[in-house]
């Protein structure tokens, strides 16, 4: 029995189809291989990119200022001023006189508040009686240029106003004065009589806040 012959045209078509199939499979693997290194390269570039400049500026603005520099708060110190007693008035058993505080330095300084005032006596300058009572409220800060002055009004009660047994009258050489917020004192000569007794029915000295003279 004779076997049927396959037409040559069909065999040619079959061979062409196989070639196309092999070509398609080969082209499918090529994009997959080329995409893998491209993705890895992108990730590496992202990880090594520099930090944003905005973060750098924020970090620098939050940094604390440099320390170790001397700070000058500008307060008038004992060595910056000279003291004197101004003219005053008398009345009701007291004398009222201002302590004049002159800036005798070469730089401006600021003064505010109540000076500390007390009588002193003897060669050792010991305090006599209580320090001056602070009368009124704290005033505004006063900036004194070189040569300018501030004043603090002081009430001096006469020792004769008090019972001698309570007052214990004592000769004084003057006043010890502390500028506001200062620990060094100045001596202001003003001979007179103070009360050494500590239980007076009033104040032998009273001082008001500094004001511009």
PDB file of N, CA and C in Angstrom, residues 102-189:
ATOM      1  N   UNK A 102      25.998 109.854  90.527  1.00  0.00           N
ATOM      2  CA  UNK A 102      26.522 110.333  89.246  1.00  0.00           C
ATOM      3  C   UNK A 102      27.390 109.261  88.586  1.00  0.00           C
ATOM      4  N   UNK A 103      27.129 109.036  87.311  1.00  0.00           N
ATOM      5  CA  UNK A 103      27.962 108.116  86.541  1.00  0.00           C
ATOM      6  C   UNK A 103      29.277 108.815  86.212  1.00  0.00           C
ATOM      7  N   UNK A 104      30.316 108.451  86.929  1.00  0.00           N
ATOM      8  CA  UNK A 104      31.634 109.069  86.734  1.00  0.00           C
ATOM      9  C   UNK A 104      32.561 108.195  85.899  1.00  0.00           C
ATOM     10  N   UNK A 105      32.010 107.144  85.287  1.00  0.00           N
ATOM     11  CA  UNK A 105      32.820 106.264  84.447  1.00  0.00           C
ATOM     12  C   UNK A 105      32.811 106.765  83.004  1.00  0.00           C
ATOM     13  N   UNK A 106      33.469 106.028  82.136  1.00  0.00           N
ATOM     14  CA  UNK A 106      33.541 106.416  80.727  1.00  0.00           C
ATOM     15  C   UNK A 106      32.537 105.666  79.867  1.00  0.00           C
ATOM     16  N   UNK A 107      31.643 104.894  80.493  1.00  0.00           N
ATOM     17  CA  UNK A 107      30.647 104.133  79.732  1.00  0.00           C
ATOM     18  C   UNK A 107      29.278 104.304  80.365  1.00  0.00           C
ATOM     19  N   UNK A 108      28.249 104.070  79.567  1.00  0.00           N
ATOM     20  CA  UNK A 108      26.874 104.154  80.070  1.00  0.00           C
ATOM     21  C   UNK A 108      26.584 102.971  80.982  1.00  0.00           C
ATOM     22  N   UNK A 109      25.707 103.172  81.961  1.00  0.00           N
ATOM     23  CA  UNK A 109      25.274 102.088  82.832  1.00  0.00           C
ATOM     24  C   UNK A 109      23.819 102.318  83.209  1.00  0.00           C
ATOM     25  N   UNK A 110      23.193 101.269  83.736  1.00  0.00           N
ATOM     26  CA  UNK A 110      21.767 101.315  84.056  1.00  0.00           C
ATOM     27  C   UNK A 110      21.552 101.077  85.536  1.00  0.00           C
ATOM     28  N   UNK A 111      20.585 101.804  86.099  1.00  0.00           N
ATOM     29  CA  UNK A 111      20.267 101.668  87.516  1.00  0.00           C
ATOM     30  C   UNK A 111      18.758 101.594  87.673  1.00  0.00           C
ATOM     31  N   UNK A 112      18.304 100.743  88.597  1.00  0.00           N
ATOM     32  CA  UNK A 112      16.870 100.568  88.818  1.00  0.00           C
ATOM     33  C   UNK A 112      16.629 100.001  90.200  1.00  0.00           C
ATOM     34  N   UNK A 113      15.666 100.562  90.906  1.00  0.00           N
ATOM     35  CA  UNK A 113      15.264 100.015  92.192  1.00  0.00           C
ATOM     36  C   UNK A 113      15.689 100.866  93.376  1.00  0.00           C
ATOM     37  N   UNK A 114      15.744 100.215  94.531  1.00  0.00           N
ATOM     38  CA  UNK A 114      16.039 100.898  95.795  1.00  0.00           C
ATOM     39  C   UNK A 114      17.495 100.692  96.192  1.00  0.00           C
ATOM     40  N   UNK A 115      18.203 101.752  96.501  1.00  0.00           N
ATOM     41  CA  UNK A 115      19.526 101.558  97.102  1.00  0.00           C
ATOM     42  C   UNK A 115      19.382 101.138  98.559  1.00  0.00           C
ATOM     43  N   UNK A 116      20.389 100.433  99.071  1.00  0.00           N
ATOM     44  CA  UNK A 116      20.415 100.118 100.491  1.00  0.00           C
ATOM     45  C   UNK A 116      21.128 101.234 101.233  1.00  0.00           C
ATOM     46  N   UNK A 117      20.511 101.751 102.288  1.00  0.00           N
ATOM     47  CA  UNK A 117      21.048 102.909 103.014  1.00  0.00           C
ATOM     48  C   UNK A 117      21.002 102.631 104.513  1.00  0.00           C
ATOM     49  N   UNK A 118      22.091 102.915 105.200  1.00  0.00           N
ATOM     50  CA  UNK A 118      22.106 102.773 106.655  1.00  0.00           C
ATOM     51  C   UNK A 118      23.123 103.733 107.249  1.00  0.00           C
ATOM     52  N   UNK A 119      22.941 104.045 108.539  1.00  0.00           N
ATOM     53  CA  UNK A 119      23.913 104.856 109.269  1.00  0.00           C
ATOM     54  C   UNK A 119      25.122 103.997 109.636  1.00  0.00           C
ATOM     55  N   UNK A 120      26.306 104.627 109.655  1.00  0.00           N
ATOM     56  CA  UNK A 120      27.505 103.938 110.129  1.00  0.00           C
ATOM     57  C   UNK A 120      28.258 104.846 111.090  1.00  0.00           C
ATOM     58  N   UNK A 121      29.022 104.235 111.994  1.00  0.00           N
ATOM     59  CA  UNK A 121      29.767 104.989 113.004  1.00  0.00           C
ATOM     60  C   UNK A 121      31.071 104.267 113.318  1.00  0.00           C
ATOM     61  N   UNK A 122      31.956 104.980 114.020  1.00  0.00           N
ATOM     62  CA  UNK A 122      33.211 104.387 114.468  1.00  0.00           C
ATOM     63  C   UNK A 122      34.219 104.240 113.350  1.00  0.00           C
ATOM     64  N   UNK A 123      35.445 103.921 113.749  1.00  0.00           N
ATOM     65  CA  UNK A 123      36.508 103.727 112.770  1.00  0.00           C
ATOM     66  C   UNK A 123      36.288 102.475 111.920  1.00  0.00           C
ATOM     67  N   UNK A 124      35.527 101.537 112.454  1.00  0.00           N
ATOM     68  CA  UNK A 124      35.270 100.302 111.720  1.00  0.00           C
ATOM     69  C   UNK A 124      34.052 100.408 110.800  1.00  0.00           C
ATOM     70  N   UNK A 125      33.340 101.515 110.878  1.00  0.00           N
ATOM     71  CA  UNK A 125      32.173 101.717 110.015  1.00  0.00           C
ATOM     72  C   UNK A 125      31.023 100.764 110.304  1.00  0.00           C
ATOM     73  N   UNK A 126      30.795 100.445 111.592  1.00  0.00           N
ATOM     74  CA  UNK A 126      29.712  99.529 111.914  1.00  0.00           C
ATOM     75  C   UNK A 126      28.352 100.212 111.761  1.00  0.00           C
ATOM     76  N   UNK A 127      27.356  99.417 111.456  1.00  0.00           N
ATOM     77  CA  UNK A 127      26.010  99.944 111.213  1.00  0.00           C
ATOM     78  C   UNK A 127      25.356 100.364 112.523  1.00  0.00           C
ATOM     79  N   UNK A 128      24.596 101.456 112.450  1.00  0.00           N
ATOM     80  CA  UNK A 128      23.861 101.978 113.605  1.00  0.00           C
ATOM     81  C   UNK A 128      22.364 101.893 113.314  1.00  0.00           C
ATOM     82  N   UNK A 129      21.670 101.049 114.083  1.00  0.00           N
ATOM     83  CA  UNK A 129      20.222 100.923 113.886  1.00  0.00           C
ATOM     84  C   UNK A 129      19.879 100.162 112.611  1.00  0.00           C
ATOM     85  N   UNK A 130      18.580 100.167 112.297  1.00  0.00           N
ATOM     86  CA  UNK A 130      18.086  99.452 111.128  1.00  0.00           C
ATOM     87  C   UNK A 130      18.400 100.210 109.837  1.00  0.00           C
ATOM     88  N   UNK A 131      18.512  99.459 108.763  1.00  0.00           N
ATOM     89  CA  UNK A 131      18.691 100.066 107.445  1.00  0.00           C
ATOM     90  C   UNK A 131      17.407 100.765 107.028  1.00  0.00           C
ATOM     91  N   UNK A 132      17.502 101.607 106.028  1.00  0.00           N
ATOM     92  CA  UNK A 132      16.366 102.413 105.582  1.00  0.00           C
ATOM     93  C   UNK A 132      15.213 101.543 105.084  1.00  0.00           C
ATOM     94  N   UNK A 133      14.023 101.965 105.457  1.00  0.00           N
ATOM     95  CA  UNK A 133      12.794 101.331 104.987  1.00  0.00           C
ATOM     96  C   UNK A 133      12.563 101.717 103.522  1.00  0.00           C
ATOM     97  N   UNK A 134      12.175 100.750 102.693  1.00  0.00           N
ATOM     98  CA  UNK A 134      11.900 101.027 101.286  1.00  0.00           C
ATOM     99  C   UNK A 134      10.464 101.506 101.124  1.00  0.00           C
ATOM    100  N   UNK A 135      10.327 102.705 100.656  1.00  0.00           N
ATOM    101  CA  UNK A 135       9.008 103.335 100.557  1.00  0.00           C
ATOM    102  C   UNK A 135       8.566 103.421  99.090  1.00  0.00           C
ATOM    103  N   UNK A 136       7.356 102.952  98.813  1.00  0.00           N
ATOM    104  CA  UNK A 136       6.828 103.033  97.455  1.00  0.00           C
ATOM    105  C   UNK A 136       7.150 101.790  96.638  1.00  0.00           C
ATOM    106  N   UNK A 137       7.049 101.940  95.319  1.00  0.00           N
ATOM    107  CA  UNK A 137       7.252 100.823  94.400  1.00  0.00           C
ATOM    108  C   UNK A 137       8.522 101.028  93.570  1.00  0.00           C
ATOM    109  N   UNK A 138       8.989  99.921  93.019  1.00  0.00           N
ATOM    110  CA  UNK A 138      10.196  99.959  92.193  1.00  0.00           C
ATOM    111  C   UNK A 138       9.913 100.689  90.889  1.00  0.00           C
ATOM    112  N   UNK A 139      10.777 101.629  90.546  1.00  0.00           N
ATOM    113  CA  UNK A 139      10.597 102.425  89.335  1.00  0.00           C
ATOM    114  C   UNK A 139      11.215 101.792  88.110  1.00  0.00           C
ATOM    115  N   UNK A 140      11.167 102.530  87.027  1.00  0.00           N
ATOM    116  CA  UNK A 140      11.719 102.061  85.757  1.00  0.00           C
ATOM    117  C   UNK A 140      13.242 102.128  85.767  1.00  0.00           C
ATOM    118  N   UNK A 141      13.840 101.365  84.872  1.00  0.00           N
ATOM    119  CA  UNK A 141      15.291 101.406  84.714  1.00  0.00           C
ATOM    120  C   UNK A 141      15.707 102.751  84.121  1.00  0.00           C
ATOM    121  N   UNK A 142      16.817 103.259  84.594  1.00  0.00           N
ATOM    122  CA  UNK A 142      17.344 104.549  84.132  1.00  0.00           C
ATOM    123  C   UNK A 142      18.739 104.323  83.579  1.00  0.00           C
ATOM    124  N   UNK A 143      18.941 104.708  82.331  1.00  0.00           N
ATOM    125  CA  UNK A 143      20.254 104.579  81.710  1.00  0.00           C
ATOM    126  C   UNK A 143      20.998 105.888  81.883  1.00  0.00           C
ATOM    127  N   UNK A 144      22.173 105.795  82.481  1.00  0.00           N
ATOM    128  CA  UNK A 144      22.982 106.981  82.747  1.00  0.00           C
ATOM    129  C   UNK A 144      24.176 107.011  81.812  1.00  0.00           C
ATOM    130  N   UNK A 145      24.236 108.028  80.986  1.00  0.00           N
ATOM    131  CA  UNK A 145      25.424 108.251  80.180  1.00  0.00           C
ATOM    132  C   UNK A 145      26.515 108.845  81.080  1.00  0.00           C
ATOM    133  N   UNK A 146      27.775 108.775  80.683  1.00  0.00           N
ATOM    134  CA  UNK A 146      28.825 109.384  81.506  1.00  0.00           C
ATOM    135  C   UNK A 146      28.507 110.834  81.859  1.00  0.00           C
ATOM    136  N   UNK A 147      28.579 111.166  83.141  1.00  0.00           N
ATOM    137  CA  UNK A 147      28.287 112.515  83.605  1.00  0.00           C
ATOM    138  C   UNK A 147      26.846 112.724  84.033  1.00  0.00           C
ATOM    139  N   UNK A 148      25.931 111.817  83.703  1.00  0.00           N
ATOM    140  CA  UNK A 148      24.536 111.958  84.110  1.00  0.00           C
ATOM    141  C   UNK A 148      24.310 111.387  85.504  1.00  0.00           C
ATOM    142  N   UNK A 149      23.207 111.823  86.137  1.00  0.00           N
ATOM    143  CA  UNK A 149      22.942 111.423  87.526  1.00  0.00           C
ATOM    144  C   UNK A 149      21.518 110.918  87.700  1.00  0.00           C
ATOM    145  N   UNK A 150      21.375 110.041  88.677  1.00  0.00           N
ATOM    146  CA  UNK A 150      20.075 109.618  89.185  1.00  0.00           C
ATOM    147  C   UNK A 150      20.009 110.046  90.649  1.00  0.00           C
ATOM    148  N   UNK A 151      18.805 109.967  91.229  1.00  0.00           N
ATOM    149  CA  UNK A 151      18.642 110.382  92.628  1.00  0.00           C
ATOM    150  C   UNK A 151      17.719 109.417  93.348  1.00  0.00           C
ATOM    151  N   UNK A 152      17.986 109.223  94.623  1.00  0.00           N
ATOM    152  CA  UNK A 152      17.122 108.430  95.486  1.00  0.00           C
ATOM    153  C   UNK A 152      16.781 109.295  96.696  1.00  0.00           C
ATOM    154  N   UNK A 153      15.507 109.620  96.866  1.00  0.00           N
ATOM    155  CA  UNK A 153      15.082 110.504  97.958  1.00  0.00           C
ATOM    156  C   UNK A 153      15.068 109.746  99.278  1.00  0.00           C
ATOM    157  N   UNK A 154      15.648 110.372 100.302  1.00  0.00           N
ATOM    158  CA  UNK A 154      15.760 109.743 101.618  1.00  0.00           C
ATOM    159  C   UNK A 154      15.111 110.644 102.666  1.00  0.00           C
ATOM    160  N   UNK A 155      14.348 110.004 103.559  1.00  0.00           N
ATOM    161  CA  UNK A 155      13.772 110.702 104.696  1.00  0.00           C
ATOM    162  C   UNK A 155      14.617 110.396 105.932  1.00  0.00           C
ATOM    163  N   UNK A 156      15.133 111.455 106.569  1.00  0.00           N
ATOM    164  CA  UNK A 156      15.923 111.330 107.786  1.00  0.00           C
ATOM    165  C   UNK A 156      15.057 111.783 108.958  1.00  0.00           C
ATOM    166  N   UNK A 157      14.614 110.835 109.784  1.00  0.00           N
ATOM    167  CA  UNK A 157      13.831 111.219 110.965  1.00  0.00           C
ATOM    168  C   UNK A 157      14.777 111.722 112.046  1.00  0.00           C
ATOM    169  N   UNK A 158      14.392 112.756 112.740  1.00  0.00           N
ATOM    170  CA  UNK A 158      15.228 113.316 113.807  1.00  0.00           C
ATOM    171  C   UNK A 158      15.193 112.389 115.017  1.00  0.00           C
ATOM    172  N   UNK A 159      16.377 112.127 115.561  1.00  0.00           N
ATOM    173  CA  UNK A 159      16.479 111.223 116.704  1.00  0.00           C
ATOM    174  C   UNK A 159      15.674 111.722 117.895  1.00  0.00           C
ATOM    175  N   UNK A 160      15.497 113.039 117.979  1.00  0.00           N
ATOM    176  CA  UNK A 160      14.753 113.609 119.110  1.00  0.00           C
ATOM    177  C   UNK A 160      13.278 113.233 119.069  1.00  0.00           C
ATOM    178  N   UNK A 161      12.808 112.690 117.956  1.00  0.00           N
ATOM    179  CA  UNK A 161      11.400 112.289 117.863  1.00  0.00           C
ATOM    180  C   UNK A 161      11.093 111.063 118.716  1.00  0.00           C
ATOM    181  N   UNK A 162      12.129 110.320 119.091  1.00  0.00           N
ATOM    182  CA  UNK A 162      11.918 109.041 119.767  1.00  0.00           C
ATOM    183  C   UNK A 162      12.341 109.136 121.234  1.00  0.00           C
ATOM    184  N   UNK A 163      11.789 108.238 122.023  1.00  0.00           N
ATOM    185  CA  UNK A 163      12.178 108.122 123.427  1.00  0.00           C
ATOM    186  C   UNK A 163      13.659 107.747 123.480  1.00  0.00           C
ATOM    187  N   UNK A 164      14.469 108.534 124.193  1.00  0.00           N
ATOM    188  CA  UNK A 164      15.911 108.252 124.244  1.00  0.00           C
ATOM    189  C   UNK A 164      16.240 106.841 124.723  1.00  0.00           C
ATOM    190  N   UNK A 165      15.441 106.305 125.616  1.00  0.00           N
ATOM    191  CA  UNK A 165      15.699 104.961 126.129  1.00  0.00           C
ATOM    192  C   UNK A 165      15.522 103.914 125.029  1.00  0.00           C
ATOM    193  N   UNK A 166      14.639 104.229 124.091  1.00  0.00           N
ATOM    194  CA  UNK A 166      14.400 103.304 122.969  1.00  0.00           C
ATOM    195  C   UNK A 166      15.347 103.619 121.810  1.00  0.00           C
ATOM    196  N   UNK A 167      15.546 104.913 121.559  1.00  0.00           N
ATOM    197  CA  UNK A 167      16.376 105.339 120.433  1.00  0.00           C
ATOM    198  C   UNK A 167      17.854 105.026 120.658  1.00  0.00           C
ATOM    199  N   UNK A 168      18.322 105.281 121.868  1.00  0.00           N
ATOM    200  CA  UNK A 168      19.756 105.174 122.157  1.00  0.00           C
ATOM    201  C   UNK A 168      20.556 106.030 121.168  1.00  0.00           C
ATOM    202  N   UNK A 169      20.429 107.349 121.263  1.00  0.00           N
ATOM    203  CA  UNK A 169      21.085 108.254 120.306  1.00  0.00           C
ATOM    204  C   UNK A 169      22.583 107.982 120.221  1.00  0.00           C
ATOM    205  N   UNK A 170      23.084 107.942 118.975  1.00  0.00           N
ATOM    206  CA  UNK A 170      24.481 107.612 118.714  1.00  0.00           C
ATOM    207  C   UNK A 170      25.008 108.508 117.605  1.00  0.00           C
ATOM    208  N   UNK A 171      26.189 109.034 117.809  1.00  0.00           N
ATOM    209  CA  UNK A 171      26.805 109.850 116.756  1.00  0.00           C
ATOM    210  C   UNK A 171      27.197 108.963 115.578  1.00  0.00           C
ATOM    211  N   UNK A 172      26.895 109.455 114.381  1.00  0.00           N
ATOM    212  CA  UNK A 172      27.218 108.699 113.170  1.00  0.00           C
ATOM    213  C   UNK A 172      28.121 109.547 112.274  1.00  0.00           C
ATOM    214  N   UNK A 173      28.875 108.872 111.452  1.00  0.00           N
ATOM    215  CA  UNK A 173      29.776 109.563 110.528  1.00  0.00           C
ATOM    216  C   UNK A 173      29.163 109.788 109.150  1.00  0.00           C
ATOM    217  N   UNK A 174      28.158 109.012 108.847  1.00  0.00           N
ATOM    218  CA  UNK A 174      27.554 109.159 107.531  1.00  0.00           C
ATOM    219  C   UNK A 174      26.729 107.946 107.165  1.00  0.00           C
ATOM    220  N   UNK A 175      26.642 107.687 105.854  1.00  0.00           N
ATOM    221  CA  UNK A 175      25.782 106.632 105.329  1.00  0.00           C
ATOM    222  C   UNK A 175      26.590 105.599 104.547  1.00  0.00           C
ATOM    223  N   UNK A 176      26.198 104.367 104.727  1.00  0.00           N
ATOM    224  CA  UNK A 176      26.692 103.320 103.831  1.00  0.00           C
ATOM    225  C   UNK A 176      25.606 103.084 102.790  1.00  0.00           C
ATOM    226  N   UNK A 177      25.996 103.138 101.519  1.00  0.00           N
ATOM    227  CA  UNK A 177      25.021 103.051 100.424  1.00  0.00           C
ATOM    228  C   UNK A 177      25.404 101.905  99.488  1.00  0.00           C
ATOM    229  N   UNK A 178      24.444 101.046  99.243  1.00  0.00           N
ATOM    230  CA  UNK A 178      24.574  99.989  98.240  1.00  0.00           C
ATOM    231  C   UNK A 178      23.693 100.347  97.046  1.00  0.00           C
ATOM    232  N   UNK A 179      24.261 100.395  95.870  1.00  0.00           N
ATOM    233  CA  UNK A 179      23.447 100.587  94.681  1.00  0.00           C
ATOM    234  C   UNK A 179      22.538  99.373  94.490  1.00  0.00           C
ATOM    235  N   UNK A 180      21.408  99.542  93.811  1.00  0.00           N
ATOM    236  CA  UNK A 180      20.533  98.393  93.559  1.00  0.00           C
ATOM    237  C   UNK A 180      21.286  97.259  92.853  1.00  0.00           C
ATOM    238  N   UNK A 181      21.090  96.039  93.339  1.00  0.00           N
ATOM    239  CA  UNK A 181      21.675  94.830  92.761  1.00  0.00           C
ATOM    240  C   UNK A 181      23.208  94.846  92.781  1.00  0.00           C
ATOM    241  N   UNK A 182      23.762  95.515  93.776  1.00  0.00           N
ATOM    242  CA  UNK A 182      25.217  95.609  93.911  1.00  0.00           C
ATOM    243  C   UNK A 182      25.614  95.133  95.302  1.00  0.00           C
ATOM    244  N   UNK A 183      26.749  94.463  95.407  1.00  0.00           N
ATOM    245  CA  UNK A 183      27.206  93.935  96.693  1.00  0.00           C
ATOM    246  C   UNK A 183      28.325  94.762  97.308  1.00  0.00           C
ATOM    247  N   UNK A 184      28.908  95.662  96.541  1.00  0.00           N
ATOM    248  CA  UNK A 184      29.931  96.563  97.081  1.00  0.00           C
ATOM    249  C   UNK A 184      29.270  97.876  97.486  1.00  0.00           C
ATOM    250  N   UNK A 185      29.717  98.453  98.591  1.00  0.00           N
ATOM    251  CA  UNK A 185      29.079  99.661  99.109  1.00  0.00           C
ATOM    252  C   UNK A 185      29.952 100.897  98.893  1.00  0.00           C
ATOM    253  N   UNK A 186      29.326 102.048  99.076  1.00  0.00           N
ATOM    254  CA  UNK A 186      30.016 103.344  99.031  1.00  0.00           C
ATOM    255  C   UNK A 186      29.724 104.059 100.344  1.00  0.00           C
ATOM    256  N   UNK A 187      30.704 104.821 100.816  1.00  0.00           N
ATOM    257  CA  UNK A 187      30.511 105.621 102.029  1.00  0.00           C
ATOM    258  C   UNK A 187      30.202 107.058 101.643  1.00  0.00           C
ATOM    259  N   UNK A 188      29.163 107.608 102.263  1.00  0.00           N
ATOM    260  CA  UNK A 188      28.758 108.983 102.005  1.00  0.00           C
ATOM    261  C   UNK A 188      28.830 109.760 103.321  1.00  0.00           C
ATOM    262  N   UNK A 189      29.810 110.655 103.481  1.00  0.00           N
ATOM    263  CA  UNK A 189      29.944 111.393 104.750  1.00  0.00           C
ATOM    264  C   UNK A 189      28.709 112.264 105.027  1.00  0.00           C
TER     265      UNK A 189
END
